[in-house]
């Protein structure tokens, strides 16, 4: 049998999240401080060729079937379209997706689609430009909305929208966001805020839980849960809205963790494998790669990195420690 990325609990990683940069053009308060972060020095960031080499090892030797590019903000990585095109030429061809804040999609959506991008998730937490400016510390709401429309026009459908609700900021926008997305044919996913902010200010009290989001939505919509057996390793619990065809998803990473079904593994922009968003250890593939390791050696190191994956993220354990890297540097 071909090699796989299997951990000690028999979970097999087939979904690779690749961070292409730790930089971002927004400063979302649940992710980064206003002044940004000390960015990775350029020589430490994998080159386009190095990214492709590692993605090729994952796809052709280790059974990875989906590659999602993220960041930081992946649209600000200069070589993105070429990286997507080259990923689409790998054998077996993986599914290729992108998580983005949408700024720049008016220019890039069609080239990305032409390069082979299959799916896109665009993050939008609010319908109010002034709340967006407060939350992201940048006045770019209209650019995101234009980017969403460009993704739709380019055929990157169904366009998915990710939203994080925060108390006192956008906590009562669940139903408005869902109506807005349904009108446009976008699939909305609410994500519970996780302890991955750079300033370590996350607290349960400011997190809006999945139950609260569902209660808000049920005041305006009839939600019918999809069959949980269809969910597989997908992080979202999904619901049919008002009998369909529209759907909404909730990613309850904190209150209803789905670690037992996790099939993800992450590669940071500086070439470190992380077997969990919340892992406290990383495995350095970049040094081995630059020292001349062959593909078999890289694959062996990658397998060893996944083998030690813990059974769960442990946010509820008294001993839980937030990882040193924030979400922007891990790749969300
Ligand atoms: N810049 C891109 C974007 O905005 O989608 C990709 C990277 S961003 C880190 C990926 C996703 O992670 C976004 O949907 C963002 O809202 C989410 N995110 C960031 N920090 C988070 C946190 N502390 N808890 C939950 N989601 C978070």
Tab-separated table of C-alpha atoms and ligand atoms in Angstrom:
chain	number	residue	atom	x	y	z
A	1	UNK	CA	0.000	0.000	0.000
A	2	UNK	CA	1.165	3.566	-0.720
A	3	UNK	CA	2.510	5.497	2.253
A	4	UNK	CA	0.021	7.570	4.216
A	5	UNK	CA	0.079	10.255	6.856
A	6	UNK	CA	-1.375	8.247	9.726
A	7	UNK	CA	-1.288	9.191	13.399
A	8	UNK	CA	-1.333	6.995	16.491
A	9	UNK	CA	-5.155	7.120	16.614
A	10	UNK	CA	-5.532	5.793	13.044
A	11	UNK	CA	-6.569	9.154	11.620
A	12	UNK	CA	-5.197	9.698	8.123
A	13	UNK	CA	-4.347	13.206	6.943
A	14	UNK	CA	-5.447	13.810	3.359
A	15	UNK	CA	-6.178	17.550	3.537
A	16	UNK	CA	-3.090	19.777	3.449
A	17	UNK	CA	-3.319	23.450	4.437
A	18	UNK	CA	-0.389	25.401	3.025
A	19	UNK	CA	0.335	28.875	4.347
A	20	UNK	CA	1.945	30.945	1.603
A	21	UNK	CA	2.787	33.958	3.738
A	22	UNK	CA	2.392	35.114	7.335
A	23	UNK	CA	1.665	38.679	6.143
A	24	UNK	CA	-1.791	40.154	5.828
A	25	UNK	CA	-3.326	43.415	4.637
A	26	UNK	CA	-5.946	43.338	7.424
A	27	UNK	CA	-5.450	43.404	11.193
A	28	UNK	CA	-8.467	41.456	12.484
A	29	UNK	CA	-8.536	41.931	16.230
A	30	UNK	CA	-9.050	38.191	16.916
A	31	UNK	CA	-5.881	37.445	14.951
A	32	UNK	CA	-3.287	40.253	14.918
A	33	UNK	CA	-2.334	43.369	16.880
A	34	UNK	CA	-2.876	46.759	15.146
A	35	UNK	CA	0.808	47.203	14.378
A	36	UNK	CA	1.107	43.768	12.743
A	37	UNK	CA	3.681	41.194	13.791
A	38	UNK	CA	7.405	40.657	13.252
A	39	UNK	CA	7.071	38.998	9.823
A	40	UNK	CA	9.156	35.997	8.811
A	41	UNK	CA	12.417	37.115	7.205
A	42	UNK	CA	12.245	36.523	3.427
A	43	UNK	CA	15.051	33.916	3.324
A	44	UNK	CA	13.088	31.746	5.759
A	45	UNK	CA	9.977	31.686	3.583
A	46	UNK	CA	9.768	28.771	1.161
A	47	UNK	CA	10.263	29.754	-2.472
A	48	UNK	CA	7.594	28.823	-5.024
A	49	UNK	CA	9.733	25.851	-6.132
A	50	UNK	CA	10.151	24.688	-2.537
A	51	UNK	CA	6.396	24.929	-1.891
A	52	UNK	CA	5.745	22.863	-5.014
A	53	UNK	CA	8.349	20.279	-4.100
A	54	UNK	CA	6.772	19.692	-0.676
A	55	UNK	CA	3.212	19.706	-2.018
A	56	UNK	CA	4.317	17.183	-4.647
A	57	UNK	CA	5.767	14.913	-1.944
A	58	UNK	CA	2.476	15.149	-0.023
A	59	UNK	CA	0.322	14.447	-3.076
A	60	UNK	CA	2.343	11.875	-4.969
A	61	UNK	CA	3.870	9.952	-2.041
A	62	UNK	CA	1.684	10.537	1.005
A	63	UNK	CA	-1.925	10.347	-0.149
A	64	UNK	CA	-2.870	14.024	0.240
A	65	UNK	CA	-5.959	14.678	-1.895
A	66	UNK	CA	-6.835	18.288	-1.123
A	67	UNK	CA	-4.507	21.274	-0.995
A	68	UNK	CA	-5.830	24.512	0.518
A	69	UNK	CA	-3.705	27.642	0.195
A	70	UNK	CA	-4.016	30.114	3.032
A	71	UNK	CA	-1.970	32.508	5.148
A	72	UNK	CA	-1.658	35.309	6.332
A	73	UNK	CA	-3.290	36.535	3.172
A	74	UNK	CA	-2.469	34.242	0.230
A	75	UNK	CA	-3.557	36.791	-2.409
A	76	UNK	CA	-0.549	38.927	-1.506
A	77	UNK	CA	1.866	36.111	-2.399
A	78	UNK	CA	3.214	37.179	-5.778
A	79	UNK	CA	3.522	33.694	-7.273
A	80	UNK	CA	0.062	32.490	-6.196
A	81	UNK	CA	-1.495	31.956	-9.643
A	82	UNK	CA	1.567	30.051	-10.829
A	83	UNK	CA	1.647	27.956	-7.641
A	84	UNK	CA	-2.004	27.001	-8.212
A	85	UNK	CA	-1.344	26.183	-11.882
A	86	UNK	CA	1.620	23.975	-11.002
A	87	UNK	CA	-0.343	22.252	-8.220
A	88	UNK	CA	-3.079	21.464	-10.745
A	89	UNK	CA	-0.503	19.626	-12.866
A	90	UNK	CA	0.523	17.262	-10.049
A	91	UNK	CA	-0.426	13.606	-10.266
A	92	UNK	CA	-2.819	12.565	-8.913
A	93	UNK	CA	-4.345	16.002	-9.338
A	94	UNK	CA	-5.467	17.262	-5.914
A	95	UNK	CA	-8.540	19.375	-5.208
A	96	UNK	CA	-7.281	22.948	-4.866
A	97	UNK	CA	-8.919	25.533	-2.635
A	98	UNK	CA	-8.101	28.929	-1.187
A	99	UNK	CA	-8.990	30.778	2.020
A	100	UNK	CA	-8.740	34.539	1.569
A	101	UNK	CA	-10.029	37.872	2.826
A	102	UNK	CA	-11.067	38.592	-0.761
A	103	UNK	CA	-9.117	41.834	-1.219
A	104	UNK	CA	-7.661	41.636	-4.727
A	105	UNK	CA	-10.058	39.002	-6.032
A	106	UNK	CA	-11.523	41.438	-8.566
A	107	UNK	CA	-8.173	41.078	-10.348
A	108	UNK	CA	-7.261	37.511	-9.396
A	109	UNK	CA	-10.463	35.448	-9.339
A	110	UNK	CA	-10.491	34.658	-13.061
A	111	UNK	CA	-6.728	33.947	-13.375
A	112	UNK	CA	-7.007	31.653	-10.333
A	113	UNK	CA	-9.980	29.831	-11.818
A	114	UNK	CA	-8.116	29.469	-15.131
A	115	UNK	CA	-5.071	28.146	-13.246
A	116	UNK	CA	-7.172	25.343	-11.745
A	117	UNK	CA	-8.523	26.663	-8.445
A	118	UNK	CA	-11.592	24.588	-7.546
A	119	UNK	CA	-13.043	26.300	-4.480
A	120	UNK	CA	-12.779	29.464	-2.460
A	121	UNK	CA	-13.639	30.613	1.074
A	122	UNK	CA	-13.804	34.356	1.634
A	123	UNK	CA	-13.822	35.750	5.165
A	124	UNK	CA	-16.432	38.407	5.919
A	125	UNK	CA	-17.554	38.967	9.499
A	126	UNK	CA	-19.959	41.869	9.130
A	127	UNK	CA	-22.297	43.636	6.732
A	128	UNK	CA	-21.495	47.016	8.242
A	129	UNK	CA	-18.532	48.830	6.675
A	130	UNK	CA	-17.870	50.747	9.913
A	131	UNK	CA	-17.867	47.537	11.991
A	132	UNK	CA	-15.554	45.963	9.387
A	133	UNK	CA	-13.163	48.923	9.716
A	134	UNK	CA	-13.200	48.612	13.506
A	135	UNK	CA	-12.733	44.835	13.484
A	136	UNK	CA	-10.078	44.628	10.760
A	137	UNK	CA	-8.601	48.096	11.371
A	138	UNK	CA	-8.799	48.724	7.622
A	139	UNK	CA	-11.572	50.388	5.597
A	140	UNK	CA	-11.821	47.637	2.963
A	141	UNK	CA	-15.377	46.248	3.283
A	142	UNK	CA	-16.339	47.251	-0.268
A	143	UNK	CA	-13.229	45.526	-1.659
A	144	UNK	CA	-14.187	42.249	0.013
A	145	UNK	CA	-17.755	42.450	-1.282
A	146	UNK	CA	-16.472	43.206	-4.794
A	147	UNK	CA	-14.059	40.278	-4.441
A	148	UNK	CA	-16.900	37.929	-3.540
A	149	UNK	CA	-18.836	39.001	-6.632
A	150	UNK	CA	-15.733	38.482	-8.778
A	151	UNK	CA	-15.316	34.947	-7.405
A	152	UNK	CA	-18.926	34.184	-8.294
A	153	UNK	CA	-18.508	35.605	-11.815
A	154	UNK	CA	-15.350	33.535	-12.318
A	155	UNK	CA	-17.314	30.379	-11.471
A	156	UNK	CA	-15.568	29.598	-8.171
A	157	UNK	CA	-18.923	28.354	-6.966
A	158	UNK	CA	-20.443	27.786	-4.543
A	159	UNK	CA	-18.537	30.681	-3.000
A	160	UNK	CA	-18.189	30.065	0.731
A	161	UNK	CA	-18.118	32.851	3.306
A	162	UNK	CA	-16.439	32.454	6.720
A	163	UNK	CA	-17.634	34.601	9.619
A	164	UNK	CA	-16.434	34.874	13.216
A	165	UNK	CA	-18.827	36.558	15.660
A	166	UNK	CA	-17.534	38.478	18.651
A	167	UNK	CA	-19.411	39.814	21.598
A	168	UNK	CA	-20.006	43.547	21.510
A	169	UNK	CA	-18.722	43.797	17.926
A	170	UNK	CA	-20.851	41.828	15.465
A	171	UNK	CA	-22.528	39.342	17.782
A	172	UNK	CA	-26.087	39.952	16.553
A	173	UNK	CA	-25.352	39.794	12.824
A	174	UNK	CA	-25.894	36.061	12.326
A	175	UNK	CA	-29.337	36.280	10.690
A	176	UNK	CA	-28.475	39.337	8.549
A	177	UNK	CA	-25.297	37.681	7.302
A	178	UNK	CA	-27.225	34.541	6.412
A	179	UNK	CA	-29.964	36.441	4.511
A	180	UNK	CA	-27.332	38.402	2.608
A	181	UNK	CA	-25.416	35.234	1.657
A	182	UNK	CA	-28.565	33.323	0.664
A	183	UNK	CA	-29.646	36.174	-1.629
A	184	UNK	CA	-26.328	35.936	-3.454
A	185	UNK	CA	-25.992	32.152	-3.471
A	186	UNK	CA	-23.001	32.158	-1.095
A	187	UNK	CA	-22.636	29.385	1.498
A	188	UNK	CA	-22.097	30.874	4.940
A	189	UNK	CA	-20.064	29.209	7.695
A	190	UNK	CA	-19.814	30.580	11.214
A	191	UNK	CA	-16.532	29.758	12.979
A	192	UNK	CA	-16.235	29.915	16.757
A	193	UNK	CA	-13.453	32.225	17.814
A	194	UNK	CA	-10.437	30.168	18.875
A	195	UNK	CA	-7.513	30.942	21.209
A	196	UNK	CA	-5.107	31.737	18.375
A	197	UNK	CA	-4.781	35.520	18.609
A	198	UNK	CA	-1.306	36.996	18.756
A	199	UNK	CA	-1.968	38.902	21.994
A	200	UNK	CA	-3.425	35.858	23.805
A	201	UNK	CA	-6.563	37.784	24.781
A	202	UNK	CA	-9.075	35.095	23.820
A	203	UNK	CA	-11.586	34.296	26.499
A	204	UNK	CA	-14.705	32.163	26.578
A	205	UNK	CA	-16.688	35.200	27.657
A	206	UNK	CA	-16.127	37.075	24.400
A	207	UNK	CA	-16.597	34.044	22.184
A	208	UNK	CA	-20.044	33.680	20.620
A	209	UNK	CA	-20.796	29.957	20.798
A	210	UNK	CA	-22.310	27.736	18.121
A	211	UNK	CA	-25.429	27.343	20.288
A	212	UNK	CA	-25.868	31.110	20.445
A	213	UNK	CA	-25.463	31.434	16.675
A	214	UNK	CA	-28.024	28.681	16.105
A	215	UNK	CA	-30.469	30.307	18.542
A	216	UNK	CA	-30.136	33.631	16.677
A	217	UNK	CA	-30.666	31.965	13.307
A	218	UNK	CA	-33.667	29.975	14.500
A	219	UNK	CA	-35.497	33.207	15.297
A	220	UNK	CA	-35.614	33.954	11.560
A	221	UNK	CA	-35.124	30.653	9.752
A	222	UNK	CA	-36.116	26.990	9.966
A	223	UNK	CA	-32.927	24.965	10.135
A	224	UNK	CA	-32.934	21.263	9.306
A	225	UNK	CA	-29.706	19.467	10.249
A	226	UNK	CA	-28.040	17.538	7.462
A	227	UNK	CA	-27.429	13.857	8.142
A	228	UNK	CA	-24.335	13.808	10.423
A	229	UNK	CA	-23.127	10.671	8.622
A	230	UNK	CA	-22.614	12.789	5.478
A	231	UNK	CA	-20.277	15.106	7.371
A	232	UNK	CA	-17.227	12.847	7.331
A	233	UNK	CA	-14.187	14.866	8.304
A	234	UNK	CA	-15.706	18.236	7.304
A	235	UNK	CA	-15.393	20.702	10.187
A	236	UNK	CA	-18.818	22.290	9.634
A	237	UNK	CA	-22.135	20.961	10.905
A	238	UNK	CA	-24.507	21.956	8.127
A	239	UNK	CA	-28.212	22.803	8.043
A	240	UNK	CA	-30.738	23.223	5.260
A	241	UNK	CA	-32.290	26.681	5.539
A	242	UNK	CA	-36.071	27.021	5.145
A	243	UNK	CA	-36.266	23.737	3.260
A	244	UNK	CA	-33.355	24.591	0.931
A	245	UNK	CA	-31.654	24.842	-1.394
A	246	UNK	CA	-29.597	27.239	0.760
A	247	UNK	CA	-27.452	25.855	3.576
A	248	UNK	CA	-25.542	27.237	6.537
A	249	UNK	CA	-22.643	25.707	8.453
A	250	UNK	CA	-21.304	26.071	11.976
A	251	UNK	CA	-17.718	25.227	12.825
A	252	UNK	CA	-17.824	24.701	16.586
A	253	UNK	CA	-14.130	24.092	17.073
A	254	UNK	CA	-14.255	25.054	20.743
A	255	UNK	CA	-17.619	23.884	22.108
A	256	UNK	CA	-18.079	20.787	19.914
A	257	UNK	CA	-14.593	19.778	18.769
A	258	UNK	CA	-14.323	17.325	15.892
A	259	UNK	CA	-10.715	16.221	16.463
A	260	UNK	CA	-11.617	12.509	16.246
A	261	UNK	CA	-12.445	12.978	12.547
A	262	UNK	CA	-9.644	15.408	11.734
A	263	UNK	CA	-7.903	14.722	8.410
A	264	UNK	CA	-5.806	17.906	8.245
A	265	UNK	CA	-2.120	18.643	8.343
A	266	UNK	CA	-0.479	22.034	7.950
A	267	UNK	CA	2.633	23.401	6.296
A	268	UNK	CA	3.698	26.888	7.407
A	269	UNK	CA	5.159	29.487	5.052
A	270	UNK	CA	8.610	28.722	6.486
A	271	UNK	CA	8.339	25.005	5.840
A	272	UNK	CA	7.317	23.610	9.229
A	273	UNK	CA	4.815	20.764	9.452
A	274	UNK	CA	2.156	21.211	12.138
A	275	UNK	CA	-0.066	18.242	12.855
A	276	UNK	CA	-2.736	20.418	14.541
A	277	UNK	CA	-3.697	24.114	14.642
A	278	UNK	CA	-3.003	23.926	18.372
A	279	UNK	CA	0.192	21.870	18.206
A	280	UNK	CA	3.041	23.154	20.323
A	281	UNK	CA	5.689	21.365	18.316
A	282	UNK	CA	6.571	21.651	14.633
A	283	UNK	CA	8.747	19.554	12.343
A	284	UNK	CA	11.219	21.400	10.189
A	285	UNK	CA	11.081	20.226	6.577
A	286	UNK	CA	12.755	23.325	5.172
A	287	UNK	CA	16.161	22.594	6.672
A	288	UNK	CA	16.089	19.020	5.384
A	289	UNK	CA	14.891	20.200	1.971
A	290	UNK	CA	17.635	22.815	1.680
A	291	UNK	CA	20.240	20.313	2.893
A	292	UNK	CA	19.431	18.112	-0.106
A	293	UNK	CA	17.061	15.494	1.357
A	294	UNK	CA	15.452	13.350	-1.324
A	295	UNK	CA	11.681	12.929	-1.638
A	296	UNK	CA	11.669	9.646	0.325
A	297	UNK	CA	13.469	11.308	3.232
A	298	UNK	CA	11.066	14.278	3.211
A	299	UNK	CA	8.117	11.878	3.160
A	300	UNK	CA	9.565	9.918	6.077
A	301	UNK	CA	9.992	13.087	8.141
A	302	UNK	CA	6.466	14.191	7.280
A	303	UNK	CA	5.051	10.843	8.408
A	304	UNK	CA	6.976	11.077	11.675
A	305	UNK	CA	5.543	14.574	12.247
A	306	UNK	CA	1.970	13.356	11.814
A	307	UNK	CA	2.484	10.163	13.850
A	308	UNK	CA	2.687	12.169	17.100
A	309	UNK	CA	-0.580	14.072	16.601
A	310	UNK	CA	-2.462	14.299	19.881
A	311	UNK	CA	-6.012	12.931	20.163
A	312	UNK	CA	-7.536	16.387	20.634
A	313	UNK	CA	-6.710	20.083	20.793
A	314	UNK	CA	-7.284	20.112	24.547
A	315	UNK	CA	-8.700	23.650	24.823
A	316	UNK	CA	-10.789	22.364	27.730
A	317	UNK	CA	-7.849	20.811	29.585
A	318	UNK	CA	-6.583	22.808	32.574
A	319	UNK	CA	-3.095	22.310	31.129
A	320	UNK	CA	-4.008	23.870	27.729
A	321	UNK	CA	-1.409	26.291	26.446
A	322	UNK	CA	-2.026	28.459	23.410
A	323	UNK	CA	0.491	27.753	20.638
A	324	UNK	CA	3.321	30.242	20.294
A	325	UNK	CA	2.422	31.078	16.706
A	326	UNK	CA	-0.814	32.977	16.073
A	327	UNK	CA	-3.309	31.893	13.401
A	328	UNK	CA	-1.813	34.244	10.798
A	329	UNK	CA	1.554	32.509	11.042
A	330	UNK	CA	0.170	28.977	11.188
A	331	UNK	CA	-2.252	29.244	8.281
A	332	UNK	CA	-5.932	29.175	9.081
B	1	LIG	N1	-6.374	35.934	5.324
B	1	LIG	C1	-7.198	34.829	4.936
B	1	LIG	C2	-8.624	35.017	5.397
B	1	LIG	O1	-8.947	36.082	5.923
B	1	LIG	O2	-9.432	34.123	5.205
B	1	LIG	C3	-6.674	33.461	5.329
B	1	LIG	C4	-6.080	33.287	6.687
B	1	LIG	S1	-7.205	33.543	8.019
B	1	LIG	C5	-6.131	33.173	9.387
B	1	LIG	C6	-8.248	32.129	7.849
B	1	LIG	C7	-9.518	32.148	8.653
B	1	LIG	O3	-9.186	32.068	10.012
B	1	LIG	C8	-10.383	33.388	8.483
B	1	LIG	O4	-11.702	33.005	8.151
B	1	LIG	C9	-10.357	34.032	9.846
B	1	LIG	O5	-11.565	34.671	10.158
B	1	LIG	C10	-10.118	32.846	10.730
B	1	LIG	N2	-9.524	33.179	12.018
B	1	LIG	C11	-8.441	33.924	12.300
B	1	LIG	N3	-8.210	33.982	13.625
B	1	LIG	C12	-9.190	33.248	14.198
B	1	LIG	C13	-9.513	32.910	15.532
B	1	LIG	N4	-8.788	33.349	16.563
B	1	LIG	N5	-10.571	32.114	15.748
B	1	LIG	C14	-11.321	31.653	14.715
B	1	LIG	N6	-11.074	31.940	13.435
B	1	LIG	C15	-10.019	32.734	13.186
